[in-house]
Coordinates of N, CA and C in Angstrom, one line a residue:
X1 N 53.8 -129.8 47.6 CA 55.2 -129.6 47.1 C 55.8 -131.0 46.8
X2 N 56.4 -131.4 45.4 CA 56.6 -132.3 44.9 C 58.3 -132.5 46.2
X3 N 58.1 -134.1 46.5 CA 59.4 -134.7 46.4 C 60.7 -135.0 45.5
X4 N 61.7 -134.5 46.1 CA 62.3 -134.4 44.9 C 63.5 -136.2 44.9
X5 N 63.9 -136.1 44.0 CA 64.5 -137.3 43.6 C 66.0 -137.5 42.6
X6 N 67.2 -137.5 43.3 CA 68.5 -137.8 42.2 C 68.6 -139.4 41.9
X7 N 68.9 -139.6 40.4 CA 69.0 -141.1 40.1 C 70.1 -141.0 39.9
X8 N 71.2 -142.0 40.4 CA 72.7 -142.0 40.0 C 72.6 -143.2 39.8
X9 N 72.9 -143.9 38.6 CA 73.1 -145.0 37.8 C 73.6 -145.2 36.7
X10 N 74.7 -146.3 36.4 CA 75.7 -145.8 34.6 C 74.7 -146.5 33.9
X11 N 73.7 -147.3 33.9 CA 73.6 -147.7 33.1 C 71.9 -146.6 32.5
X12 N 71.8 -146.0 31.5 CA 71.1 -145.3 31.1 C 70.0 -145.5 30.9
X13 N 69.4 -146.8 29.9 CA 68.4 -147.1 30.0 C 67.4 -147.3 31.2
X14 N 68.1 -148.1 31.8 CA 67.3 -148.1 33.3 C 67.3 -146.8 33.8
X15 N 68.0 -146.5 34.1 CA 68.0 -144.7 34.7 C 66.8 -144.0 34.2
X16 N 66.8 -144.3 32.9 CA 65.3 -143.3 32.2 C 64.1 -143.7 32.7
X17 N 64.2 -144.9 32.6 CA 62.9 -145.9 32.9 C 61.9 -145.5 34.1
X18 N 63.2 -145.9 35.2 CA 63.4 -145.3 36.5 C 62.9 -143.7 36.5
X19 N 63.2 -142.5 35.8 CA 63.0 -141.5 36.1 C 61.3 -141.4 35.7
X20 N 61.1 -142.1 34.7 CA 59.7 -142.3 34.1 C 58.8 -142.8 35.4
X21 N 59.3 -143.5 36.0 CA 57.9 -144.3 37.1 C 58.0 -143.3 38.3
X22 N 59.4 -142.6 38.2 CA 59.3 -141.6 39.8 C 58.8 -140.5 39.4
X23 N 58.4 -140.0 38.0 CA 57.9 -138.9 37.9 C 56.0 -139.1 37.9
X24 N 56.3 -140.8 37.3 CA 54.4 -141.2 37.3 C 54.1 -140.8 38.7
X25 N 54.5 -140.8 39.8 CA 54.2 -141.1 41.4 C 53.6 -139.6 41.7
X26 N 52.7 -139.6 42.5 CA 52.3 -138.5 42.7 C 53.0 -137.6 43.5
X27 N 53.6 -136.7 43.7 CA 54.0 -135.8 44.4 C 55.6 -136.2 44.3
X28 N 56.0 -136.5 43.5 CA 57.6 -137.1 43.4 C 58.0 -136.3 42.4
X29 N 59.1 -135.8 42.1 CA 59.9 -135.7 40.9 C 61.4 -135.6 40.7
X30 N 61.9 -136.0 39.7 CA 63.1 -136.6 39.8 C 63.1 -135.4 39.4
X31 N 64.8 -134.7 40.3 CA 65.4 -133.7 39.7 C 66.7 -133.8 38.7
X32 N 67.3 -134.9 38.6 CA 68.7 -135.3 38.2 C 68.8 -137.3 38.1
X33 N 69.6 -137.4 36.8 CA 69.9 -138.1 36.6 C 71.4 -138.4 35.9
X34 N 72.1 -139.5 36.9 CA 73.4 -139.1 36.6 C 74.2 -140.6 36.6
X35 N 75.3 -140.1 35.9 CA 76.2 -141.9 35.8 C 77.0 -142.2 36.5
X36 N 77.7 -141.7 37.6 CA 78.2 -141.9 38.7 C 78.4 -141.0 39.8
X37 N 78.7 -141.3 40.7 CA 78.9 -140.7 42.1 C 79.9 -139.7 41.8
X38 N 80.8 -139.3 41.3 CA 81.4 -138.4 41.4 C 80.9 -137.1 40.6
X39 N 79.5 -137.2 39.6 CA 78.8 -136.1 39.5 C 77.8 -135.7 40.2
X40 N 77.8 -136.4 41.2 CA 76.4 -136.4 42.5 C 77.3 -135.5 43.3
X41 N 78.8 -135.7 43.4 CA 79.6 -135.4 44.7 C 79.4 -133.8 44.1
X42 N 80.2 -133.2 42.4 CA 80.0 -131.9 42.4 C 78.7 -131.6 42.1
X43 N 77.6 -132.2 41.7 CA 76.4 -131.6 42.3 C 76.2 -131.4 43.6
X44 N 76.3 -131.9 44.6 CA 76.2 -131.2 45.9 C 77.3 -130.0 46.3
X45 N 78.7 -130.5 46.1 CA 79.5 -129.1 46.3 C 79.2 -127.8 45.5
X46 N 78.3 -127.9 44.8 CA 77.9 -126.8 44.0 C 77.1 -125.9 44.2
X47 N 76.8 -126.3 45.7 CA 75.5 -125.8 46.5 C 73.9 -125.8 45.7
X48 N 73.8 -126.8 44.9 CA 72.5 -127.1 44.4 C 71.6 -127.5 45.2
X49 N 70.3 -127.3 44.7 CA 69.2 -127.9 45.2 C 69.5 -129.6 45.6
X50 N 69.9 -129.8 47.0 CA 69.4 -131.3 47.4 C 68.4 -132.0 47.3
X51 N 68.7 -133.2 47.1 CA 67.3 -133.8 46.7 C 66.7 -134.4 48.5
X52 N 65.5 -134.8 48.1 CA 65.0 -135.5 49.9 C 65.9 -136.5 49.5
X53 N 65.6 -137.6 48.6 CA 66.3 -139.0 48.1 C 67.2 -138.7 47.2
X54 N 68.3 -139.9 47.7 CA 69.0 -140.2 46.3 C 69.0 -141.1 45.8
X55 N 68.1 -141.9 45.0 CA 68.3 -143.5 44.3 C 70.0 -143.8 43.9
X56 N 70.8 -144.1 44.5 CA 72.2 -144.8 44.3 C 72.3 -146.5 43.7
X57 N 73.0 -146.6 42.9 CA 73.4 -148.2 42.5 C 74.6 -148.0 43.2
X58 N 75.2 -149.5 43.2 CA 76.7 -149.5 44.3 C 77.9 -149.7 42.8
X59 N 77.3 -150.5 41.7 CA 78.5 -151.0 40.6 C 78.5 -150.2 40.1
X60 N 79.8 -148.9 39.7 CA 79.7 -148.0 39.0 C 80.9 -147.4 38.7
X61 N 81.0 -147.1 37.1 CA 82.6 -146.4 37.2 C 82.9 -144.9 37.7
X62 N 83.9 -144.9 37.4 CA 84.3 -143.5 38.4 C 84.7 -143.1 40.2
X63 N 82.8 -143.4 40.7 CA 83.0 -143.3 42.0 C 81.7 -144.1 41.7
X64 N 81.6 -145.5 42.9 CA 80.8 -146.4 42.9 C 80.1 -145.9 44.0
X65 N 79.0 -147.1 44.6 CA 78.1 -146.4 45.5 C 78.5 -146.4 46.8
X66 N 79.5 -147.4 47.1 CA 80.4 -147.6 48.6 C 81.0 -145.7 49.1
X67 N 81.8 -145.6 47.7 CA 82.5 -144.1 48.0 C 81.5 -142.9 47.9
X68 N 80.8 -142.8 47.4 CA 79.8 -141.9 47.6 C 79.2 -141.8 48.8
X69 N 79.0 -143.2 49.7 CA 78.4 -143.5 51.0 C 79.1 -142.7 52.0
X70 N 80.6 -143.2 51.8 CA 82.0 -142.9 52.6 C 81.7 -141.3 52.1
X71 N 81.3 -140.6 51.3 CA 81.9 -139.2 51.3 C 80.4 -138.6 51.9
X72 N 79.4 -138.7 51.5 CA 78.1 -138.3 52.0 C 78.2 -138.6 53.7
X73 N 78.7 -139.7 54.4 CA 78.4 -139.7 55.9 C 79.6 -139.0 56.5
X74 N 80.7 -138.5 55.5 CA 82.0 -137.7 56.3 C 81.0 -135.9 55.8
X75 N 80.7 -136.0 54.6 CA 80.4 -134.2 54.1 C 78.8 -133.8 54.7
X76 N 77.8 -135.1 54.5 CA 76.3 -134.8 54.9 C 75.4 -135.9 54.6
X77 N 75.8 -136.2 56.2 CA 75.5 -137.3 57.0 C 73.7 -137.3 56.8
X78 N 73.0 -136.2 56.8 CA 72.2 -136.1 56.8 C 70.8 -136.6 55.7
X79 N 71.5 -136.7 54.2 CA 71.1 -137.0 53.1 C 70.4 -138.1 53.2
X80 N 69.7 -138.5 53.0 CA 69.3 -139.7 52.4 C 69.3 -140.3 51.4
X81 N 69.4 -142.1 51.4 CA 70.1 -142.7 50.6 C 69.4 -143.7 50.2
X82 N 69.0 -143.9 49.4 CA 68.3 -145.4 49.3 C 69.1 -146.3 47.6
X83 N 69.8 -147.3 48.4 CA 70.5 -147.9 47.2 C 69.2 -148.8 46.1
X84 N 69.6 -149.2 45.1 CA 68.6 -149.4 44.2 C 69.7 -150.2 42.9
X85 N 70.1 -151.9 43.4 CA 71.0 -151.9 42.7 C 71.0 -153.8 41.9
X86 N 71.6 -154.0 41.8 CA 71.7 -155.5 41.9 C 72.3 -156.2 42.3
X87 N 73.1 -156.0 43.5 CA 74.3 -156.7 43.9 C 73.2 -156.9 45.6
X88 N 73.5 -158.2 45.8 CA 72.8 -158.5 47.0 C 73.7 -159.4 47.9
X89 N 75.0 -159.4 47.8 CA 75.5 -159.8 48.8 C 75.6 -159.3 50.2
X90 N 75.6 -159.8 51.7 CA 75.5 -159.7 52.7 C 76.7 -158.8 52.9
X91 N 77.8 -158.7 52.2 CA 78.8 -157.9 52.8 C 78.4 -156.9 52.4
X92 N 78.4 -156.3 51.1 CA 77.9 -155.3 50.6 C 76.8 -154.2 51.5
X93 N 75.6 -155.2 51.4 CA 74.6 -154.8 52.0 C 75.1 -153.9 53.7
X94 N 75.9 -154.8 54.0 CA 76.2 -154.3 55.6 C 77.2 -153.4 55.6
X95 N 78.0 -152.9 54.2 CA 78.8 -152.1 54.2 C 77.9 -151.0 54.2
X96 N 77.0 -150.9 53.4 CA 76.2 -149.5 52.9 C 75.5 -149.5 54.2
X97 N 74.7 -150.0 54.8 CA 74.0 -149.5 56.2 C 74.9 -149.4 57.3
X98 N 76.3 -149.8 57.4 CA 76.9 -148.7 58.2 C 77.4 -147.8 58.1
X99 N 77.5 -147.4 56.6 CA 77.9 -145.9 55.9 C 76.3 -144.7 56.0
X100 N 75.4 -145.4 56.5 CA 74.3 -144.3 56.3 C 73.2 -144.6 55.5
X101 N 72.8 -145.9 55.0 CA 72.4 -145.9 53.3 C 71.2 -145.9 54.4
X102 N 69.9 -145.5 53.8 CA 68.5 -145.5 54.4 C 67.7 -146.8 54.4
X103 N 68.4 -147.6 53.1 CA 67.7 -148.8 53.2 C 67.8 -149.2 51.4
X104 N 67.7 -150.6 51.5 CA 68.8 -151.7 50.1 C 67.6 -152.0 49.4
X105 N 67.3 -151.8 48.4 CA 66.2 -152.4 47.5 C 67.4 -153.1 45.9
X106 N 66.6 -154.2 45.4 CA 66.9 -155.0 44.6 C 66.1 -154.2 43.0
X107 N 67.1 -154.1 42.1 CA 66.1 -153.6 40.5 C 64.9 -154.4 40.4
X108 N 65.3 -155.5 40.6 CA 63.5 -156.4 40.1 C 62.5 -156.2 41.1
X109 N 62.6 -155.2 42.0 CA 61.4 -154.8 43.0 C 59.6 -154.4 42.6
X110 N 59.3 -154.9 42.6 CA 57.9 -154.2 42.1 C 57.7 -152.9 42.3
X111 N 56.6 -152.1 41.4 CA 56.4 -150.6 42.0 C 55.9 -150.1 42.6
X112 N 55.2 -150.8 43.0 CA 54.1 -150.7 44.5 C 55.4 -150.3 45.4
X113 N 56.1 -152.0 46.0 CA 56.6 -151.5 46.8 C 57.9 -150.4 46.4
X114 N 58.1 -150.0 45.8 CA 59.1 -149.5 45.4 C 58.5 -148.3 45.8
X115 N 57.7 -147.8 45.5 CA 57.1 -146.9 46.1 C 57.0 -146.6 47.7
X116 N 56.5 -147.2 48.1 CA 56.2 -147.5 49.5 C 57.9 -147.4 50.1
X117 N 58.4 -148.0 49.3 CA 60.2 -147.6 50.3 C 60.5 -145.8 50.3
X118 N 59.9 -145.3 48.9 CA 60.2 -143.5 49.2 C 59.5 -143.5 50.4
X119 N 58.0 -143.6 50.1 CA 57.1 -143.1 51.3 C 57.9 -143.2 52.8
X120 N 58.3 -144.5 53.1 CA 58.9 -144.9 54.3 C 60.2 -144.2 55.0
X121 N 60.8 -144.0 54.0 CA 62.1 -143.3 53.7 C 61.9 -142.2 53.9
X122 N 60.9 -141.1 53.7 CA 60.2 -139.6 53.6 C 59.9 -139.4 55.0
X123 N 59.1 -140.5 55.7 CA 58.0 -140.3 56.6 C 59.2 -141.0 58.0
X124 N 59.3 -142.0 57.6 CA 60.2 -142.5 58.9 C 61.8 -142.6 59.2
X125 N 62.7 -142.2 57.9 CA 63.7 -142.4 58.0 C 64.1 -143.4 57.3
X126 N 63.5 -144.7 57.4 CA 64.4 -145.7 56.6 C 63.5 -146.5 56.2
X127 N 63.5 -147.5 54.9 CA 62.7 -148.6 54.5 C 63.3 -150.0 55.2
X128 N 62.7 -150.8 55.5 CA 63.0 -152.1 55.6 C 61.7 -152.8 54.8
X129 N 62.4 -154.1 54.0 CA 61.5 -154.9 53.6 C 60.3 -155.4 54.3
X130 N 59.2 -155.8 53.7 CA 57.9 -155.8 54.6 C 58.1 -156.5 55.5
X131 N 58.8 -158.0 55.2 CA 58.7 -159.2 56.1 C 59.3 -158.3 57.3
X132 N 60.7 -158.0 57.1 CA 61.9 -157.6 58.2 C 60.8 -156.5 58.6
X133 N 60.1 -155.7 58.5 CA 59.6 -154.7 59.1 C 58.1 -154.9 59.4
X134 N 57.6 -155.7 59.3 CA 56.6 -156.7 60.3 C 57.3 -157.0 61.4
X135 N 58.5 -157.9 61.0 CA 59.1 -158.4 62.1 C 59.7 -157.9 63.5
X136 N 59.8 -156.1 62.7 CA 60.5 -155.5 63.9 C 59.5 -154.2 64.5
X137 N 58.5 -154.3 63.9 CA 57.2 -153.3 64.5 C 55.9 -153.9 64.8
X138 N 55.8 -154.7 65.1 CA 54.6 -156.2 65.6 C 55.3 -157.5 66.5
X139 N 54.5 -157.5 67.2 CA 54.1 -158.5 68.1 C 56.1 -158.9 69.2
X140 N 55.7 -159.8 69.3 CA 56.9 -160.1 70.5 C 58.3 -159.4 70.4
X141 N 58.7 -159.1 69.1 CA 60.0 -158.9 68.7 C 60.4 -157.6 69.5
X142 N 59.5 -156.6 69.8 CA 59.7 -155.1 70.3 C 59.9 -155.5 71.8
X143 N 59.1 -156.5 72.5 CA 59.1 -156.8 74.1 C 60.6 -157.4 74.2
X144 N 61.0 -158.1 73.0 CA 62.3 -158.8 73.3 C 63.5 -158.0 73.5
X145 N 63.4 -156.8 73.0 CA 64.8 -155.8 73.3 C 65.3 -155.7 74.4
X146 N 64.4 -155.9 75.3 CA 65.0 -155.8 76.6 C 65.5 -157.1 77.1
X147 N 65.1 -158.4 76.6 CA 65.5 -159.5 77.3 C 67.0 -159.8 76.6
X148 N 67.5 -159.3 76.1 CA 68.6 -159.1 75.2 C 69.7 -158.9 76.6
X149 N 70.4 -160.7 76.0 CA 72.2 -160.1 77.5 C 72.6 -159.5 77.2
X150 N 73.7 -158.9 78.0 CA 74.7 -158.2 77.7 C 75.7 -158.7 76.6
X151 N 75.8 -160.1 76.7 CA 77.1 -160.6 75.8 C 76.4 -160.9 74.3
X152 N 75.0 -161.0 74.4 CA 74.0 -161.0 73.1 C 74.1 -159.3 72.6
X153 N 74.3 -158.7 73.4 CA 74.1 -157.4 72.5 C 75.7 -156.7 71.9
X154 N 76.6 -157.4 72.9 CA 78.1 -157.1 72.5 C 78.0 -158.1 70.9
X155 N 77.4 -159.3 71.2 CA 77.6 -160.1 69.5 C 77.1 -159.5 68.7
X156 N 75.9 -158.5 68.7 CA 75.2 -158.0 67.7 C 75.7 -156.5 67.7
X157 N 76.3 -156.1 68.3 CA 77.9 -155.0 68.1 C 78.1 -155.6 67.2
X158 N 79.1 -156.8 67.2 CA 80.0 -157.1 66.4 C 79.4 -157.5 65.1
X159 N 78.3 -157.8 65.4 CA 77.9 -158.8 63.7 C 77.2 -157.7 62.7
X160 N 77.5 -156.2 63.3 CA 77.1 -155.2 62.6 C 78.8 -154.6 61.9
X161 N 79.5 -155.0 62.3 CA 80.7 -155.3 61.5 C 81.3 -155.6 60.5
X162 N 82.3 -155.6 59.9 CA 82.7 -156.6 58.6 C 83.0 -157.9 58.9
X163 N 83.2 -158.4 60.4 CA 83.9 -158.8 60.9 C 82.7 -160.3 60.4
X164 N 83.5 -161.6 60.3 CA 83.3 -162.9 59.8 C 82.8 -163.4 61.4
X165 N 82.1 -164.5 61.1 CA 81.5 -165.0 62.5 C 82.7 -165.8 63.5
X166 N 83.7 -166.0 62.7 CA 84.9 -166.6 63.2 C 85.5 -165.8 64.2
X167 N 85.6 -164.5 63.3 CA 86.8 -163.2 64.0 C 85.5 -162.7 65.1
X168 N 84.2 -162.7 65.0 CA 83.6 -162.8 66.3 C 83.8 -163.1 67.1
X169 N 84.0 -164.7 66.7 CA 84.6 -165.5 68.0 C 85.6 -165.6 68.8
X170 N 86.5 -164.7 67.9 CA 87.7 -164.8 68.2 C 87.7 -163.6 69.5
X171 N 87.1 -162.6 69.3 CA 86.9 -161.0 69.4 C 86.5 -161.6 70.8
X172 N 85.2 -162.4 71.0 CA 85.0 -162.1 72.3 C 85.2 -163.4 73.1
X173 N 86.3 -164.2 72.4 CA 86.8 -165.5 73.4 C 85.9 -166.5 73.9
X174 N 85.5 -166.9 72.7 CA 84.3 -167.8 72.8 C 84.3 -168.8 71.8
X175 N 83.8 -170.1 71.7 CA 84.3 -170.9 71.0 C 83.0 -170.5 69.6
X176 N 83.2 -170.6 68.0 CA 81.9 -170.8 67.1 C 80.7 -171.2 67.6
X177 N 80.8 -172.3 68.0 CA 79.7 -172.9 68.5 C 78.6 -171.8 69.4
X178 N 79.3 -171.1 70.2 CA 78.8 -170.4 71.4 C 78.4 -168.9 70.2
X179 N 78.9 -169.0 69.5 CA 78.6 -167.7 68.8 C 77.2 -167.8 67.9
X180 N 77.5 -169.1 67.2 CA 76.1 -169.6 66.7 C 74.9 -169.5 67.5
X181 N 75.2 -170.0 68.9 CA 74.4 -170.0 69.9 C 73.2 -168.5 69.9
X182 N 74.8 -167.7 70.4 CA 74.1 -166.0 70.0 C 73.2 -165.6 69.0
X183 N 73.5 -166.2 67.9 CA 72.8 -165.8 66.6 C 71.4 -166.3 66.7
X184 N 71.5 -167.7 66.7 CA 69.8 -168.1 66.6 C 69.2 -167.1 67.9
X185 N 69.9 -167.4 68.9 CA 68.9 -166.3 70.1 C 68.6 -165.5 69.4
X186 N 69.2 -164.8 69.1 CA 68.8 -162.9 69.0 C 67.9 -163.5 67.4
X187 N 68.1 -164.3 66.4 CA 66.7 -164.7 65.4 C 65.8 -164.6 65.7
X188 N 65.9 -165.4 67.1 CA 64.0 -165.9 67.4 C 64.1 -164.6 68.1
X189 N 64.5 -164.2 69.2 CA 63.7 -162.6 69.6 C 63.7 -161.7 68.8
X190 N 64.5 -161.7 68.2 CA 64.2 -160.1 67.2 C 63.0 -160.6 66.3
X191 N 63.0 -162.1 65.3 CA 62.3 -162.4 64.6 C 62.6 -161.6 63.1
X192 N 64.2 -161.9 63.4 CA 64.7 -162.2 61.6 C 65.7 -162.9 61.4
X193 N 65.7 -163.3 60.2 CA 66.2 -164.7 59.7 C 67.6 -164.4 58.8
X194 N 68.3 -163.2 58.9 CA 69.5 -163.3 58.8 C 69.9 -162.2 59.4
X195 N 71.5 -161.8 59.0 CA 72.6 -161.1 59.4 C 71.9 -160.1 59.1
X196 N 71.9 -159.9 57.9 CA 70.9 -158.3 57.5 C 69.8 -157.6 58.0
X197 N 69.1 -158.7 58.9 CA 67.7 -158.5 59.8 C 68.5 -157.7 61.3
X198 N 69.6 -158.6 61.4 CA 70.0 -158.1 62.9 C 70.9 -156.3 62.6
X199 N 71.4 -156.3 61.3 CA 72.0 -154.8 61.1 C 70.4 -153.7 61.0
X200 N 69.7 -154.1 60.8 CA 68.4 -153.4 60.0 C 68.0 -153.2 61.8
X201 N 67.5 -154.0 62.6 CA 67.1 -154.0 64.0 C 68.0 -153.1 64.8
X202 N 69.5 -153.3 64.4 CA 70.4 -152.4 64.8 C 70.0 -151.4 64.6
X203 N 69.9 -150.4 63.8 CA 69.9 -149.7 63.3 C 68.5 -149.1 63.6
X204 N 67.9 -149.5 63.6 CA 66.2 -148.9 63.9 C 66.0 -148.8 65.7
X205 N 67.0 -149.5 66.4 CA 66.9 -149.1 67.8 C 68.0 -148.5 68.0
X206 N 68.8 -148.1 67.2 CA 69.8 -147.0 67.4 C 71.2 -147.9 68.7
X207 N 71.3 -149.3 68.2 CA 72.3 -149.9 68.4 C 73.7 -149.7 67.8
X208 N 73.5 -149.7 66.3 CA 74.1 -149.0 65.5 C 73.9 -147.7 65.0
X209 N 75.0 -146.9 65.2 CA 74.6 -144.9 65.1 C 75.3 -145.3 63.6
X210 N 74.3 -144.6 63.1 CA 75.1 -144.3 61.2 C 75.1 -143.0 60.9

């Protein structure tokens, strides 16, 4: 039984392209392709066929990919979401994984792995990039969960926030310095190398509920 697949993207050509490599895939098929999120919203109120996935971009007129997030985790939380976009800023990114998104891939992704993100996405719930997901299913990084303080895991609360590393500081009365402190810690034991590593960790030990 083929997987099925909605593409919501304005810009068309890519969209086709896109529908072309998800239909080459074996056992995949795109059911819908669409220009923004507010025809994804009455496709689902319409009581249509849901898809397993929905390939989402975030830049988009109408209803972009942030509001579609915001309405899928209030209507159906359940869905699955895998953004597929070009916008790679850190805030962004951290907005969509605490709205629900399953996991952030970049257009210039190869197809292999591009692939391998449905598969992961199908099978486990969420994609994380190879490095970050080496990082958090091999060797020390899993023994380290536990050695996590209590005021290390209140910072990694917060840094799954919007909240600036400043208003961290501020949050838990501690000077920058001591905050930075926190970050490199929890780098070397989790064994990832930014903010986005510690929301992705969050999130896969259910630190952060989405």
């Amino acid at each position: 039984m083929s997987r099925t697949i909605i593409i919501v993207d304005d810009h068309n050509l890519f969209a086709m392209s896109l529908k072309r490599l998800v239909d080459s895939f074996q056992n995949y098929e795109v059911l819908e392709v669409m220009k923004n999120g507010e025809e994804l919203v009455k496709y689902i109120k319409g009581n249509k066929i849901k898809p397993d996935i929905v390939l989402l971009d975030i830049r988009m007129p109408v209803m972009n990919g942030l509001e579609v997030m915001a309405w899928l985790k209030e209507n159906h939380p359940a869905q699955k979401v895998l953004a597929l976009t070009m916008e790679h800023d850190e805030e962004t990114i951290i907005k969509m994984l605490n709205l629900g998104c399953r996991g952030y891939l970049l257009k210039d992704i190869e197809p292999d792995e591009f692939l391998l993100a449905l598969e992961e996405v199908m099978q486990n719930g969420y994609y994380f990039t190879e490095a970050t997901a080496h990082a958090m299913n091999h060797g020390p990084a899993e023994k380290n969960v536990k050695n996590i303080t209590d005021r290390e895991l209140e910072f990694l609360e917060l840094a799954c926030t919007e909240m600036t590393y400043k208003e961290i500081a501020g949050q838990m009365n501690l000077s920058p310095k001591t905050i930075d402190g926190y970050r490199e810690s929890l780098f070397n034991k989790l064994q990832v190398k930014n903010r986005i590593g510690l929301v992705l960790f969050a999130v896969k030990h259910k630190i952060l509920e989405v």
